[in-house]
Structures are given as structure tokens and as C-alpha cells.
Amino acid sequence: MTTFRTPADAAEAHAIQDTLRARVVLDEPGPPPGTGRATGVDVAYDEERDVVVAAAVVLDAATLDVVAETTAVGRVTFPYIPGLLAFREIPTVLTALEALPVDPGLVVCDGYGRAHPRRFGLASHLGVLTGLPVIGVAKNPFTFTYEQPGPRRGDSSPLLDRDEEVGRALRTQDGIKPVYVSVGHRTGLDNACAHTLLLARDFRQPETTRRADALCRQALREATA
DNA sequence: GCGACAG
DNA sequence: ATCTTGTCGC
């Protein structure tokens, strides 16, 4: 597992992304959807107290039952800069992932992977550092463009950077605004969408992110109280 | 130069 | 991300 280093500034962060990008694996299909485990990771902040809490929640991919969960507390070491989100979230997320007593299976993060200005978003970065299959499911289209997908659950359309497909806008519930799926590491886009759809069985967002989000917020309250 | 911009 | 009550709707 590669060591994480917090960059001194944006220029150094860009350089790190440009270097690590070469290690992304894009030619593996990834774990079969609906089997094994899927792990959601998310982070909550208390900017005032300079505290960050990460959560990792492992689900059975078939039943969506919780198999294991961990949290980790850290300090904010990098500001939020669009395109550099990973440097803010990854350190504490790594700690939470390492504390898991079981193999995470497919890791699902809140944000982007290949859909990124330098093709190296949070999901790509986390994948390269851990070696795990990782995908990104974001709630906003960031700077990318897309045609509105069909109205039904499962409908999708290409997420574009110029004319390059960097991800997909995927409708996970009938008549509800889509989520934005992109590949991180060791997973194909079709598979990433299939996983997302199965994980978003009951809600717009995948159950993995919902559980991780709830857990890190709760842990932040407790760490802050 | 100004605005937009994952979380 | 986070600040934040009630309220409209299934």
C-alpha cells in the first residue's frame, strides 16, 4: 500500500495526481455485481474544531445487510479545492479502511474517479493507494455535460468532458434526478453502473454511501460533543 | 480577468 | 461539506 503524503500546495497536488495516474488499472471488469461485499466510505467535517471523521461501512452486496463498520478521527490538513478533493479526504478514509476486520470488496466513494480534470479523482486515488476495486458515485455533475437520461430506473447517458465519455449519468429511481458514476480503479464502467443500480435499490444514492454518511456524521457528533 | 467548480 | 423549521406530499 502506497503511503499518503499531504502536498504543500495545489501545484504539488497536481504533480502527485499526474504521477499516480499511471498506476490506475482500467482493464479489469471488477467484482461481479450482486455478489461479495461492497463498502461505502464517507467523511464529515467540523471546520471550526478542525476535526474530520471518516466512516467505512461494509455491506453484503446481495442483501445490503451491514457486515462491518469502522470510523476514524483525524485533523483537517488540506482545504477543499475542486479537483483536489482526495487530498482532503483520503488520509482519514485510509485509516478507517485499514481498521476493517474483513475484506471490503468493491469500495464505493462519494465523488468521482476518472471523471476528473486530470482523470484522477478521489475514487482513482483511493484505488491506487489501496489496490482495491473502487468506483465513484457523485451527486452533482461537476464540470461535465450530459444529455438527460430516460425517466426510468436504470436509464443512463454518457457523462462527457468535451467529447470523451468519463462516466455516466445514471437514473437509480424512477423520475428522480440521476447520480453520476465513474470508474476509479480495477472496475469497468458498465460494471460500476450495475453495482450502483443494485446498491441504490431503495433510494437515489447507493446504500453504501447512505450508511457511511450517516455513520460519519454520528461519529462526528460524538467526537465533537 | 471572471465565474464555475466532486465534498 | 455545512448553516437550518417547517412544510408539502406520498
mmCIF file of C-alpha atoms in Angstrom, chain A residues 90-205:
data_model
loop_
_atom_site.group_PDB
_atom_site.id
_atom_site.type_symbol
_atom_site.label_atom_id
_atom_site.label_comp_id
_atom_site.label_asym_id
_atom_site.label_seq_id
_atom_site.Cartn_x
_atom_site.Cartn_y
_atom_site.Cartn_z
ATOM 1 C CA ILE A 90 -8.079 10.208 1.789
ATOM 2 C CA PRO A 91 -5.862 10.193 4.891
ATOM 3 C CA THR A 92 -8.719 9.571 7.312
ATOM 4 C CA VAL A 93 -10.558 7.283 4.898
ATOM 5 C CA LEU A 94 -7.439 5.103 4.645
ATOM 6 C CA THR A 95 -7.322 4.788 8.419
ATOM 7 C CA ALA A 96 -10.958 3.705 8.542
ATOM 8 C CA LEU A 97 -10.495 1.179 5.725
ATOM 9 C CA GLU A 98 -7.408 -0.321 7.329
ATOM 10 C CA ALA A 99 -9.330 -0.893 10.543
ATOM 11 C CA LEU A 100 -11.927 -3.118 8.851
ATOM 12 C CA PRO A 101 -11.875 -6.735 10.062
ATOM 13 C CA VAL A 102 -12.996 -8.072 6.655
ATOM 14 C CA ASP A 103 -12.108 -7.604 3.001
ATOM 15 C CA PRO A 104 -14.017 -4.545 1.700
ATOM 16 C CA GLY A 105 -14.787 -5.996 -1.710
ATOM 17 C CA LEU A 106 -15.798 -3.145 -4.008
ATOM 18 C CA VAL A 107 -15.291 0.296 -2.488
ATOM 19 C CA VAL A 108 -17.854 2.970 -3.351
ATOM 20 C CA CYS A 109 -16.976 6.584 -2.704
ATOM 21 C CA ASP A 110 -18.828 9.849 -2.732
ATOM 22 C CA GLY A 111 -17.331 11.749 -5.661
ATOM 23 C CA TYR A 112 -15.536 10.982 -8.891
ATOM 24 C CA GLY A 113 -12.854 8.728 -10.289
ATOM 25 C CA ARG A 114 -11.984 9.046 -13.935
ATOM 26 C CA ALA A 115 -14.432 11.909 -14.322
ATOM 27 C CA HIS A 116 -11.866 14.469 -13.245
ATOM 28 C CA PRO A 117 -9.898 17.303 -14.885
ATOM 29 C CA ARG A 118 -6.751 15.140 -14.822
ATOM 30 C CA ARG A 119 -8.594 11.808 -14.884
ATOM 31 C CA PHE A 120 -7.595 11.089 -11.286
ATOM 32 C CA GLY A 121 -10.388 11.829 -8.852
ATOM 33 C CA LEU A 122 -10.927 10.541 -5.325
ATOM 34 C CA ALA A 123 -12.010 7.052 -6.415
ATOM 35 C CA SER A 124 -8.951 6.629 -8.651
ATOM 36 C CA HIS A 125 -6.608 7.894 -5.962
ATOM 37 C CA LEU A 126 -8.098 5.672 -3.273
ATOM 38 C CA GLY A 127 -7.879 2.692 -5.618
ATOM 39 C CA VAL A 128 -4.234 3.223 -6.446
ATOM 40 C CA LEU A 129 -3.280 3.633 -2.778
ATOM 41 C CA THR A 130 -5.192 0.560 -1.576
ATOM 42 C CA GLY A 131 -5.104 -1.685 -4.631
ATOM 43 C CA LEU A 132 -8.824 -2.299 -4.150
ATOM 44 C CA PRO A 133 -11.526 -2.067 -6.828
ATOM 45 C CA VAL A 134 -13.113 1.370 -6.379
ATOM 46 C CA ILE A 135 -15.871 3.348 -8.081
ATOM 47 C CA GLY A 136 -17.166 6.884 -7.586
ATOM 48 C CA VAL A 137 -20.817 7.882 -7.339
ATOM 49 C CA ALA A 138 -21.360 11.632 -7.190
ATOM 50 C CA LYS A 139 -24.479 13.686 -6.572
ATOM 51 C CA ASN A 140 -23.524 16.545 -8.895
ATOM 52 C CA PRO A 141 -22.256 16.687 -12.484
ATOM 53 C CA PHE A 142 -19.227 18.797 -11.525
ATOM 54 C CA THR A 143 -17.958 20.422 -14.720
ATOM 55 C CA PHE A 144 -19.201 17.725 -17.052
ATOM 56 C CA THR A 145 -22.050 17.708 -19.515
ATOM 57 C CA TYR A 146 -24.681 15.123 -20.379
ATOM 58 C CA GLU A 147 -27.998 14.637 -22.035
ATOM 59 C CA GLN A 148 -30.811 13.893 -19.624
ATOM 60 C CA PRO A 149 -31.151 10.099 -19.335
ATOM 61 C CA GLY A 150 -34.570 8.417 -19.717
ATOM 62 C CA PRO A 151 -37.023 8.733 -16.820
ATOM 63 C CA ARG A 152 -36.858 5.152 -15.567
ATOM 64 C CA ARG A 153 -34.589 3.462 -13.042
ATOM 65 C CA GLY A 154 -31.616 2.057 -14.954
ATOM 66 C CA ASP A 155 -31.705 4.642 -17.740
ATOM 67 C CA SER A 156 -28.351 6.309 -18.336
ATOM 68 C CA SER A 157 -26.465 8.641 -20.632
ATOM 69 C CA PRO A 158 -22.768 9.397 -21.166
ATOM 70 C CA LEU A 159 -21.102 11.904 -18.874
ATOM 71 C CA LEU A 160 -18.853 13.941 -21.116
ATOM 72 C CA ASP A 161 -15.705 16.002 -20.814
ATOM 73 C CA ARG A 162 -15.670 17.649 -24.234
ATOM 74 C CA ASP A 163 -16.421 14.594 -26.369
ATOM 75 C CA GLU A 164 -14.846 11.978 -24.104
ATOM 76 C CA GLU A 165 -17.047 9.708 -22.011
ATOM 77 C CA VAL A 166 -15.642 9.934 -18.497
ATOM 78 C CA GLY A 167 -18.602 8.430 -16.676
ATOM 79 C CA ARG A 168 -22.339 8.054 -16.823
ATOM 80 C CA ALA A 169 -25.432 9.858 -15.574
ATOM 81 C CA LEU A 170 -27.466 7.012 -14.101
ATOM 82 C CA ARG A 171 -31.098 7.152 -13.007
ATOM 83 C CA THR A 172 -31.370 4.949 -9.921
ATOM 84 C CA GLN A 173 -35.055 5.589 -9.173
ATOM 85 C CA ASP A 174 -37.982 6.356 -11.482
ATOM 86 C CA GLY A 175 -38.440 10.071 -12.026
ATOM 87 C CA ILE A 176 -35.609 11.043 -9.634
ATOM 88 C CA LYS A 177 -32.566 13.028 -10.698
ATOM 89 C CA PRO A 178 -29.630 10.857 -11.706
ATOM 90 C CA VAL A 179 -26.355 10.139 -9.922
ATOM 91 C CA TYR A 180 -23.006 10.415 -11.696
ATOM 92 C CA VAL A 181 -20.963 7.239 -11.883
ATOM 93 C CA SER A 182 -17.341 6.952 -12.873
ATOM 94 C CA VAL A 183 -14.657 4.326 -12.665
ATOM 95 C CA GLY A 184 -11.961 4.540 -10.031
ATOM 96 C CA HIS A 185 -9.658 1.543 -10.168
ATOM 97 C CA ARG A 186 -9.877 -2.083 -11.339
ATOM 98 C CA THR A 187 -13.516 -1.749 -12.436
ATOM 99 C CA GLY A 188 -15.277 -1.175 -15.769
ATOM 100 C CA LEU A 189 -17.921 1.496 -16.304
ATOM 101 C CA ASP A 190 -20.707 -0.943 -17.180
ATOM 102 C CA ASN A 191 -19.986 -2.900 -14.015
ATOM 103 C CA ALA A 192 -19.756 0.277 -11.958
ATOM 104 C CA CYS A 193 -23.235 1.248 -13.120
ATOM 105 C CA ALA A 194 -24.602 -2.239 -12.471
ATOM 106 C CA HIS A 195 -23.226 -2.159 -8.923
ATOM 107 C CA THR A 196 -24.613 1.306 -8.344
ATOM 108 C CA LEU A 197 -28.052 0.281 -9.510
ATOM 109 C CA LEU A 198 -28.142 -2.756 -7.220
ATOM 110 C CA LEU A 199 -26.856 -0.734 -4.267
ATOM 111 C CA ALA A 200 -29.395 2.021 -4.931
ATOM 112 C CA ARG A 201 -32.211 -0.483 -4.563
ATOM 113 C CA ASP A 202 -34.384 1.697 -2.320
ATOM 114 C CA PHE A 203 -33.064 5.240 -2.662
ATOM 115 C CA ARG A 204 -31.388 7.580 -5.112
ATOM 116 C CA GLN A 205 -27.970 7.101 -3.572
#
